[in-house]
mmCIF file of N, CA, C and O in Angstrom:
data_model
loop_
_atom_site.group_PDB
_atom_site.id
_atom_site.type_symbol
_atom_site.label_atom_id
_atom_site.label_comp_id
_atom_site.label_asym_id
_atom_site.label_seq_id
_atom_site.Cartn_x
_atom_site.Cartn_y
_atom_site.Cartn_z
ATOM 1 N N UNK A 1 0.852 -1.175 0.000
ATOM 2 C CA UNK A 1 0.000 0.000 0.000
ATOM 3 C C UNK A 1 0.897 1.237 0.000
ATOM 4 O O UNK A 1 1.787 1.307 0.847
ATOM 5 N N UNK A 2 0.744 2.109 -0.793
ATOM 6 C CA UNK A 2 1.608 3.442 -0.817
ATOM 7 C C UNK A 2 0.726 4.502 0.509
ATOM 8 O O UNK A 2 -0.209 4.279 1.278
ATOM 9 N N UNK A 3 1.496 5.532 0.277
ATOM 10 C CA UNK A 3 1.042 6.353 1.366
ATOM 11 C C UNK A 3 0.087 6.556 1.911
ATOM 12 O O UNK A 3 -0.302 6.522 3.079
ATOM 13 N N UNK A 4 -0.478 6.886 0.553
ATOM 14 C CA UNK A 4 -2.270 7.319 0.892
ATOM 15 C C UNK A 4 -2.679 6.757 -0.523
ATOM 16 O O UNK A 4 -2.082 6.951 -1.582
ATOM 17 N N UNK A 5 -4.095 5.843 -0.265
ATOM 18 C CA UNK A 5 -4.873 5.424 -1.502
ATOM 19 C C UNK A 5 -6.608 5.810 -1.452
ATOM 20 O O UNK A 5 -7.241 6.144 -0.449
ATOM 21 N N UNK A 6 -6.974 5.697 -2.436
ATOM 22 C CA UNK A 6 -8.581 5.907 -2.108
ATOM 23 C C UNK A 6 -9.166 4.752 -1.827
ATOM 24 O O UNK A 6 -8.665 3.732 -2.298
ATOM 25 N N UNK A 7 -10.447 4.656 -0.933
ATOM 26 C CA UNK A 7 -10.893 3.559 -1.247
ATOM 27 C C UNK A 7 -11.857 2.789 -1.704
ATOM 28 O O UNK A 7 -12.833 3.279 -2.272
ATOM 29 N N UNK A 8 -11.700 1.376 -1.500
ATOM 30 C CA UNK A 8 -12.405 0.906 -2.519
ATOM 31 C C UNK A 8 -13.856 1.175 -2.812
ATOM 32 O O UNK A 8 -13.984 2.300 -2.329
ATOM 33 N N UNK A 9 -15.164 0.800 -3.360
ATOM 34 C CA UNK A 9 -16.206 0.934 -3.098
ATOM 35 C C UNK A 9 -16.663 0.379 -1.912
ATOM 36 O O UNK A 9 -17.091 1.145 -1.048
ATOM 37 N N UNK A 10 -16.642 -1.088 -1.673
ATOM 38 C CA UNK A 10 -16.968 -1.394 -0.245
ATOM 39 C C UNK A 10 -16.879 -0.371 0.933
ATOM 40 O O UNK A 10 -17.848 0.125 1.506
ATOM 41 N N UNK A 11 -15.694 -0.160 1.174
ATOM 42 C CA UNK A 11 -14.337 0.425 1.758
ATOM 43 C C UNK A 11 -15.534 1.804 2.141
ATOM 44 O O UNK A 11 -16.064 2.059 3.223
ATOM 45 N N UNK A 12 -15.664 2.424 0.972
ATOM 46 C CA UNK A 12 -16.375 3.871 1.121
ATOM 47 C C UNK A 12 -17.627 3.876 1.557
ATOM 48 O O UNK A 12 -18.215 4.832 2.062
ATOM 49 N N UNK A 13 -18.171 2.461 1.298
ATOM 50 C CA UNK A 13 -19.676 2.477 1.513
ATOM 51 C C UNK A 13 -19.962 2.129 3.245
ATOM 52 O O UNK A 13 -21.030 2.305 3.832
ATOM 53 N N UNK A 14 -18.781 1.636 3.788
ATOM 54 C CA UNK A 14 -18.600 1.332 4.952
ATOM 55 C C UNK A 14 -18.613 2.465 5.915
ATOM 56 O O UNK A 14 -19.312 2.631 6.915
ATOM 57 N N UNK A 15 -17.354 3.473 5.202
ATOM 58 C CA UNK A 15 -17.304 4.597 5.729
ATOM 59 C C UNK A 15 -18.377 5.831 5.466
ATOM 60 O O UNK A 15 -18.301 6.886 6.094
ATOM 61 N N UNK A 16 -19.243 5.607 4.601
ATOM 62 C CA UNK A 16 -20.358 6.647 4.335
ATOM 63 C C UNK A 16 -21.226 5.743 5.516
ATOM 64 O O UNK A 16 -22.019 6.585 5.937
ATOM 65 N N UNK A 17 -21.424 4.780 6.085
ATOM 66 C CA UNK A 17 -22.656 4.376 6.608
ATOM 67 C C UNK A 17 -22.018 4.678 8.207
ATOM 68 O O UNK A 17 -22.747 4.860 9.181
ATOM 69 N N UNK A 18 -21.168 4.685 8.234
ATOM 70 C CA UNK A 18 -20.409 4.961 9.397
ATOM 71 C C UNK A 18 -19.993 6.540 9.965
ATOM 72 O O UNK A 18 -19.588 6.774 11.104
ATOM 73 N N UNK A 19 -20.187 7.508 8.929
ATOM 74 C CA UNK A 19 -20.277 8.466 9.016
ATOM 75 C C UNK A 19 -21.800 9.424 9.506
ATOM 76 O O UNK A 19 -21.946 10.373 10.277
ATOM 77 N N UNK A 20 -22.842 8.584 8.580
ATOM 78 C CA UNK A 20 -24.032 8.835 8.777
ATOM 79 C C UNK A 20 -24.521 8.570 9.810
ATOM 80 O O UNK A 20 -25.575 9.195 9.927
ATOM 81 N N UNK A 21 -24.242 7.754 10.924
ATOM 82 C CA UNK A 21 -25.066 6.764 11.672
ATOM 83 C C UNK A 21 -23.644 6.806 13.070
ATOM 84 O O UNK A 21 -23.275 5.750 13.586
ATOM 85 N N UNK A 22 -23.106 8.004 13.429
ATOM 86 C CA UNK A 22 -21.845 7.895 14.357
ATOM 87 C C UNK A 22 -22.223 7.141 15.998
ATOM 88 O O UNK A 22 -21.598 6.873 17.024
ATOM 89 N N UNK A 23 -22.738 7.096 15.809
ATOM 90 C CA UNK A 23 -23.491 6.531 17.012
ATOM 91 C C UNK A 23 -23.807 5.164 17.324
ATOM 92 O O UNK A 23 -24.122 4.793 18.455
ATOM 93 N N UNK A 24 -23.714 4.326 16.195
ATOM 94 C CA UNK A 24 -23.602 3.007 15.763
ATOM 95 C C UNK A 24 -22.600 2.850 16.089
ATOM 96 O O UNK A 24 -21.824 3.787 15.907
ATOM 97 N N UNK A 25 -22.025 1.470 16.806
ATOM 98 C CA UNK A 25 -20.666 0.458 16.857
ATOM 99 C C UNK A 25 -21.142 -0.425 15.815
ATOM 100 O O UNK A 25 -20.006 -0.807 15.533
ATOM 101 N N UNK A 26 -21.863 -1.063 15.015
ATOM 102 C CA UNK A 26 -21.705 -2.408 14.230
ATOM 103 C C UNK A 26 -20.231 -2.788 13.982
ATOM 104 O O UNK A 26 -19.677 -3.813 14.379
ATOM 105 N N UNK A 27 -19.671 -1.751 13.231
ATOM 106 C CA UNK A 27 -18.699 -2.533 12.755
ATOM 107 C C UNK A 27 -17.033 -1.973 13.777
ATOM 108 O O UNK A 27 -15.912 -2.108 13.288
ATOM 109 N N UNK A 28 -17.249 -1.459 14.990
ATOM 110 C CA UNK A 28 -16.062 -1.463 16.025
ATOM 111 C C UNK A 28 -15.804 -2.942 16.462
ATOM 112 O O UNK A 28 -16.546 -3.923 16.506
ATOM 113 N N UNK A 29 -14.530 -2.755 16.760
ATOM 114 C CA UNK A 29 -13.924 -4.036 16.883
ATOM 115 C C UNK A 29 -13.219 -3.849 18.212
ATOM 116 O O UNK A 29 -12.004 -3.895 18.021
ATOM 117 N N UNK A 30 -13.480 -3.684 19.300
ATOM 118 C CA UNK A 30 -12.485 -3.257 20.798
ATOM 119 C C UNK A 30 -12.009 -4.452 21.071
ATOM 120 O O UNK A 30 -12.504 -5.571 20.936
ATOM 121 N N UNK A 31 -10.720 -3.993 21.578
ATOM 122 C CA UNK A 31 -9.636 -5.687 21.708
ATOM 123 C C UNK A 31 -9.277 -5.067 23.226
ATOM 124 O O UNK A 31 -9.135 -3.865 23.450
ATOM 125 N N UNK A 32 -9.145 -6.287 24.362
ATOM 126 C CA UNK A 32 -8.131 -5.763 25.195
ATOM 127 C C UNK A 32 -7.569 -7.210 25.355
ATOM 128 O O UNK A 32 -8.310 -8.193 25.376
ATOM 129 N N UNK A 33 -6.107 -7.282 25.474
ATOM 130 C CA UNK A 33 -5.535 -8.245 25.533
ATOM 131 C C UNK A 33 -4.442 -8.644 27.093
ATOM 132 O O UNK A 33 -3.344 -8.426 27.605
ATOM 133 N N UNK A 34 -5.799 -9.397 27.284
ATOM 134 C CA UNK A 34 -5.162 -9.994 28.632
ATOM 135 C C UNK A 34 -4.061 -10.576 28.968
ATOM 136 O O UNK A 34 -4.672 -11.483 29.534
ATOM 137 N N UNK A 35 -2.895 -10.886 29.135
ATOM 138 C CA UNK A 35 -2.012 -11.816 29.546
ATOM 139 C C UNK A 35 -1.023 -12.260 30.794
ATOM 140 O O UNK A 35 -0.727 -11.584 31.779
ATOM 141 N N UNK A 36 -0.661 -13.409 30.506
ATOM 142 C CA UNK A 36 -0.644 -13.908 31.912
ATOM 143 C C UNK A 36 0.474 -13.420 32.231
ATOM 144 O O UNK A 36 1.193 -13.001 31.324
ATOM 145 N N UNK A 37 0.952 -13.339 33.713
ATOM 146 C CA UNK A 37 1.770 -12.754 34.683
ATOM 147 C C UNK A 37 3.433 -13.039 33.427
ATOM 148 O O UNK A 37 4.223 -12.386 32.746
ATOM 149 N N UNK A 38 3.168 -14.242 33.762
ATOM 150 C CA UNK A 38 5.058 -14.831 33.483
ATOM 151 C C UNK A 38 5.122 -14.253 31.570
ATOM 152 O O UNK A 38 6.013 -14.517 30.762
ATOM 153 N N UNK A 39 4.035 -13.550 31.371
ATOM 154 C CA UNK A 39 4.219 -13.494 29.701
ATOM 155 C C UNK A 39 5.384 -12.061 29.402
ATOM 156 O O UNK A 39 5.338 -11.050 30.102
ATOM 157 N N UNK A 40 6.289 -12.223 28.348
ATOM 158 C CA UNK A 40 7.092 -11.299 28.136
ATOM 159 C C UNK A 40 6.440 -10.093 27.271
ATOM 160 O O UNK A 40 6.286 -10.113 26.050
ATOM 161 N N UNK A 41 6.096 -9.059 28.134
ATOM 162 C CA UNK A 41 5.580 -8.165 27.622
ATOM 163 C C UNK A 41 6.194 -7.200 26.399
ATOM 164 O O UNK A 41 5.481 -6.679 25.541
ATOM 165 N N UNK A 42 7.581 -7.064 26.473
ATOM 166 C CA UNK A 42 8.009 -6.395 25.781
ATOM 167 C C UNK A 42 8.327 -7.387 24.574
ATOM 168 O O UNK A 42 8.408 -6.805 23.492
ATOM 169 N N UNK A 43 8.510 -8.664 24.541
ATOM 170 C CA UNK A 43 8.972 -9.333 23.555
ATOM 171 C C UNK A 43 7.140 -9.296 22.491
ATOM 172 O O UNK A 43 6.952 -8.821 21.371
ATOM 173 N N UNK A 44 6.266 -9.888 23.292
ATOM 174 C CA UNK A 44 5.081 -9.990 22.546
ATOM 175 C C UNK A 44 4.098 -8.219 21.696
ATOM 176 O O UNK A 44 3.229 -8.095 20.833
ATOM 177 N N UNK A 45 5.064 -6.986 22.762
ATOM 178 C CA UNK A 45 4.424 -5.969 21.583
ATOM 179 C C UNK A 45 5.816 -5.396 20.722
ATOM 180 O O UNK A 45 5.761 -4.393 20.010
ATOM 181 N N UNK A 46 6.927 -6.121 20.895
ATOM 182 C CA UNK A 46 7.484 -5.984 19.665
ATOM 183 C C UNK A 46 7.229 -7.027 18.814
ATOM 184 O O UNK A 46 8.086 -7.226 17.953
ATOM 185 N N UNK A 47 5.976 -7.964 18.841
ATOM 186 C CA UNK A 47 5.631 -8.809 17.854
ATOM 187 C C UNK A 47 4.613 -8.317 17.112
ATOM 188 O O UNK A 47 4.777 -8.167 15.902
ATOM 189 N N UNK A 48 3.526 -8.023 17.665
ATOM 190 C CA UNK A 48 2.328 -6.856 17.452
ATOM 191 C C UNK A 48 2.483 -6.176 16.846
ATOM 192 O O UNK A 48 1.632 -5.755 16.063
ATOM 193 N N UNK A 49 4.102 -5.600 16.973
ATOM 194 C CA UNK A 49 4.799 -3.970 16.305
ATOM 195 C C UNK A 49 4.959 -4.708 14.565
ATOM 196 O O UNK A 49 4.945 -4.062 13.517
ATOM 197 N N UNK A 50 5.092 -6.100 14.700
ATOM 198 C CA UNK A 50 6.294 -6.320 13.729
ATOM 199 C C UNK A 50 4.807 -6.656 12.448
ATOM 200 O O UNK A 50 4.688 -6.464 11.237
ATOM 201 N N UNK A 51 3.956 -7.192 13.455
ATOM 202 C CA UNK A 51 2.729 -7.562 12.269
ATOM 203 C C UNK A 51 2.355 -6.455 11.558
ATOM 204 O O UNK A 51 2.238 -6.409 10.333
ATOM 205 N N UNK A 52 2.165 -5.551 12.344
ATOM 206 C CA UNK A 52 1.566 -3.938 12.354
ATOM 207 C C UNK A 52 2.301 -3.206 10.591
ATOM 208 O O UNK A 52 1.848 -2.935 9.478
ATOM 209 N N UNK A 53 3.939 -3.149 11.461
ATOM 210 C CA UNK A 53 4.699 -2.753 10.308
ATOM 211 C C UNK A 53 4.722 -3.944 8.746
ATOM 212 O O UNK A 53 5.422 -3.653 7.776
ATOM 213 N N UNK A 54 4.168 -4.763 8.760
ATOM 214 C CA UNK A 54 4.455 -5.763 7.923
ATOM 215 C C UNK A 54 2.655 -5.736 7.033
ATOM 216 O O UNK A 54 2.416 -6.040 5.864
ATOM 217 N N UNK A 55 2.008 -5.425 7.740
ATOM 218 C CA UNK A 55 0.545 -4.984 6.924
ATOM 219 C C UNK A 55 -0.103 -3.573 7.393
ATOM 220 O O UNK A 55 -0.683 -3.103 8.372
ATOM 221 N N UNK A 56 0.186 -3.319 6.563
ATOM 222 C CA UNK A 56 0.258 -1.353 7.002
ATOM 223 C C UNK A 56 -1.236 -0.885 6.668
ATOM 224 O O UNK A 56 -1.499 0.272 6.996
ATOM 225 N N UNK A 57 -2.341 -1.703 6.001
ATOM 226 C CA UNK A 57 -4.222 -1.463 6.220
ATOM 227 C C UNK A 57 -4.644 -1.127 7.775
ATOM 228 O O UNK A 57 -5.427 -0.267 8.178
ATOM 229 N N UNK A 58 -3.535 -2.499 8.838
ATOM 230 C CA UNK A 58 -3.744 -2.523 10.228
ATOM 231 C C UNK A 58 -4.006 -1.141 10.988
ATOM 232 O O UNK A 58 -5.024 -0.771 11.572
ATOM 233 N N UNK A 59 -2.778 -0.486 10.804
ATOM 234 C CA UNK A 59 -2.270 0.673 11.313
ATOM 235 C C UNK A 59 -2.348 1.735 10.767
ATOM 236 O O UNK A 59 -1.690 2.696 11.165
ATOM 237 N N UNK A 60 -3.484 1.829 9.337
ATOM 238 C CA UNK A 60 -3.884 2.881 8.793
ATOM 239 C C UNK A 60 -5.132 4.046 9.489
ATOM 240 O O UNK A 60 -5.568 3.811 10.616
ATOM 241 N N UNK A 61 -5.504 4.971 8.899
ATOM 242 C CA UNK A 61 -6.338 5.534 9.278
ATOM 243 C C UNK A 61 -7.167 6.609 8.037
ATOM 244 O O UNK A 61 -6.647 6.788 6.936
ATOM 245 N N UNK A 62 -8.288 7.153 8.364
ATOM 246 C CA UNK A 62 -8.856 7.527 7.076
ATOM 247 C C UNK A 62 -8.557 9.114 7.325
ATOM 248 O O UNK A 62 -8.324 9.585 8.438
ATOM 249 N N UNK A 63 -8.609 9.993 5.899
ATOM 250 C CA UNK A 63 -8.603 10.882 6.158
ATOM 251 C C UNK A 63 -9.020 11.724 5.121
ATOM 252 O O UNK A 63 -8.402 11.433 4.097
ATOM 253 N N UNK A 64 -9.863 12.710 4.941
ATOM 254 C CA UNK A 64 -10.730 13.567 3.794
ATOM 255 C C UNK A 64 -10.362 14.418 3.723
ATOM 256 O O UNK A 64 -10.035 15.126 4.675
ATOM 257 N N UNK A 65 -10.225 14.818 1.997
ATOM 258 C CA UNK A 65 -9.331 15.925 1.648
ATOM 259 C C UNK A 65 -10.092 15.803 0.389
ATOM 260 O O UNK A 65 -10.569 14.774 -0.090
ATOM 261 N N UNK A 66 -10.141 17.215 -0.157
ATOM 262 C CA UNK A 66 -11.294 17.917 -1.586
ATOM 263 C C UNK A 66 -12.141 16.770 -1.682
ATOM 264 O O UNK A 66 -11.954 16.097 -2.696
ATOM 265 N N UNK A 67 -13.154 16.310 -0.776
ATOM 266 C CA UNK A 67 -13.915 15.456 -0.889
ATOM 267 C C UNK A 67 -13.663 14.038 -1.441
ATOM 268 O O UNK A 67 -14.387 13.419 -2.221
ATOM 269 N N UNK A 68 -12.925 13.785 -1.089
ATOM 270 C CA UNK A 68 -12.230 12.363 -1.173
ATOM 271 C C UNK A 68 -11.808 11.851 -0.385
ATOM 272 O O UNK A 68 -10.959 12.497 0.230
ATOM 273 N N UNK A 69 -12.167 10.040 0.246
ATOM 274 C CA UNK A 69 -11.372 9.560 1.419
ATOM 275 C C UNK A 69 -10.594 8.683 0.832
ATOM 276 O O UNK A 69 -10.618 7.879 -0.099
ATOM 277 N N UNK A 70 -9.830 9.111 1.730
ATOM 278 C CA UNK A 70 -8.022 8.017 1.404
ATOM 279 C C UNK A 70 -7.871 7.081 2.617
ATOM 280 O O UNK A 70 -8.048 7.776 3.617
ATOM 281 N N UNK A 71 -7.722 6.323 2.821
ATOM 282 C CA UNK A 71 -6.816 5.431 3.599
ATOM 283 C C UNK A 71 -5.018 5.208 4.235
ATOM 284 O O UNK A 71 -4.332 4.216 3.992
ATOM 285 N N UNK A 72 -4.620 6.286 4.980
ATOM 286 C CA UNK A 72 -3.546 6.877 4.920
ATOM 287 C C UNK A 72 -2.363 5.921 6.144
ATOM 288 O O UNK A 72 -2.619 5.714 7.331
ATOM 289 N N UNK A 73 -1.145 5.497 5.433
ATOM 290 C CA UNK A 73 -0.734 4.739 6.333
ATOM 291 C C UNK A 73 -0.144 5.473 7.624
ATOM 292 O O UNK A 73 0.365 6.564 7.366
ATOM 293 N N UNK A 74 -0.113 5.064 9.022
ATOM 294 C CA UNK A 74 0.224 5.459 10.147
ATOM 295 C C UNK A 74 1.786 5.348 10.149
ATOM 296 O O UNK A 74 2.294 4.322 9.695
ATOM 297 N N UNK A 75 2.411 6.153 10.539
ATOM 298 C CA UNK A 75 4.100 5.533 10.454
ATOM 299 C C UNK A 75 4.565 5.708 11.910
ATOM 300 O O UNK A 75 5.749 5.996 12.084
ATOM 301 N N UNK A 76 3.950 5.598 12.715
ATOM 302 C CA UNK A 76 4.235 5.053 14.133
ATOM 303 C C UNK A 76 3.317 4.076 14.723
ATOM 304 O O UNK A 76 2.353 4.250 15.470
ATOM 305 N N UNK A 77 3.835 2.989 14.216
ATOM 306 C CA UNK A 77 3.293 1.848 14.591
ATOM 307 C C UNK A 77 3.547 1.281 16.315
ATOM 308 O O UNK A 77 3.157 0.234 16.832
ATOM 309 N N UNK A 78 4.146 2.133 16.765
ATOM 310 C CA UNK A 78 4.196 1.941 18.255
ATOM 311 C C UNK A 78 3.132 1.614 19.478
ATOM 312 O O UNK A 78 2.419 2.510 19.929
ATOM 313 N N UNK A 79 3.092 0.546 19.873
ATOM 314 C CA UNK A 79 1.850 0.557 21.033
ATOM 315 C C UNK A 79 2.026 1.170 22.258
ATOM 316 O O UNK A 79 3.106 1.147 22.848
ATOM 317 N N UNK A 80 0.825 1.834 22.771
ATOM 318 C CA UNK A 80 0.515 2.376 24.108
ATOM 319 C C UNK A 80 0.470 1.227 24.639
ATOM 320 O O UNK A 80 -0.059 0.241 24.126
ATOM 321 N N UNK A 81 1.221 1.285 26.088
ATOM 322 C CA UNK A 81 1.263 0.429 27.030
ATOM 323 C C UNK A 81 0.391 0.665 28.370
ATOM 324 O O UNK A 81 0.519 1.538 29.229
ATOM 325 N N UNK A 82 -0.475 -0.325 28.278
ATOM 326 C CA UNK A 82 -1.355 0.804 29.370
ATOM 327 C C UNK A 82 -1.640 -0.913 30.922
ATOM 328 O O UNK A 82 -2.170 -1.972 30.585
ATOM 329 N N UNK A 83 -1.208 -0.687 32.162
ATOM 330 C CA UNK A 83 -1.064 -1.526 32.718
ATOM 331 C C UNK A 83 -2.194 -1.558 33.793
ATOM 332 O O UNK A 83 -2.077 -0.683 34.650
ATOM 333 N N UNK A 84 -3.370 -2.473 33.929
ATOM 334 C CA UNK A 84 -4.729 -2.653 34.583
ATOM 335 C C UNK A 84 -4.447 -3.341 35.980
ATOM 336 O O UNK A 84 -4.111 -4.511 35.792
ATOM 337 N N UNK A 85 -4.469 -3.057 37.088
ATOM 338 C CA UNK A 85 -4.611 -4.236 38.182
ATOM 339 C C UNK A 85 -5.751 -5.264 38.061
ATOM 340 O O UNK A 85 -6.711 -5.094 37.310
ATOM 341 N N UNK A 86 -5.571 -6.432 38.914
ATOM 342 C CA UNK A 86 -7.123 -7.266 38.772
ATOM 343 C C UNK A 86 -8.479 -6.559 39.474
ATOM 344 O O UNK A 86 -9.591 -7.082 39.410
ATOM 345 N N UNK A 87 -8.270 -5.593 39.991
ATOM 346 C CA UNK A 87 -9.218 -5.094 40.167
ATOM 347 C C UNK A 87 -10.133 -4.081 39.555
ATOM 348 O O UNK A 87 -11.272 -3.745 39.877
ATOM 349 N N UNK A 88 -9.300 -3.656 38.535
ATOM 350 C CA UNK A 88 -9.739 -3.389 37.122
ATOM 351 C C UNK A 88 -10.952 -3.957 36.255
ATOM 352 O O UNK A 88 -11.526 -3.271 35.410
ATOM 353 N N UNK A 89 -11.233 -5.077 36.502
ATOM 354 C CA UNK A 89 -11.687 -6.086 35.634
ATOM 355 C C UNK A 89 -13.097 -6.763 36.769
ATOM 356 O O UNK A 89 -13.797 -7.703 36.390
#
């Protein structure tokens, strides 16, 4: 994917229904990823990092310009580290 592309029809029709209707989640996707104590945190989000940088749709974002949406790649693929106690949950 180059920098910035337009997108496809699907792609737009997704984002026109999603624009219209902001108030709708259908198509949000919220992840939180639990893991266990002994897991290597820094090794597993420089894995995350590596998928991220390796399919760049992941880590894209949209953005409108003279009435046109593009699909624009993110170039800090870096994750926020954000740390929950169990009482969090």
């Amino acid at each position: 994917m180059s920098e910035k592309s337009l997108l496809s029809k699907t792609q737009l029709g997704l984002y026109l229904e999603c624009d219209q209707y902001p108030e709708r989640t259908t198509y949000n996707m919220p992840f939180l990823c639990a893991l266990k104590k002994e897991t290597d945190v820094s090794r597993f989000k420089s894995a995350v990092e590596a998928v991220l940088d390796k399919h760049p749709a992941l880590s894209s974002h949209l953005v409108e310009e003279s009435g046109q949406v593009y699909m624009e790649k993110r170039h800090d693929n870096r994750l926020k580290e954000y740390r929950l106690s169990d009482e969090a949950f």
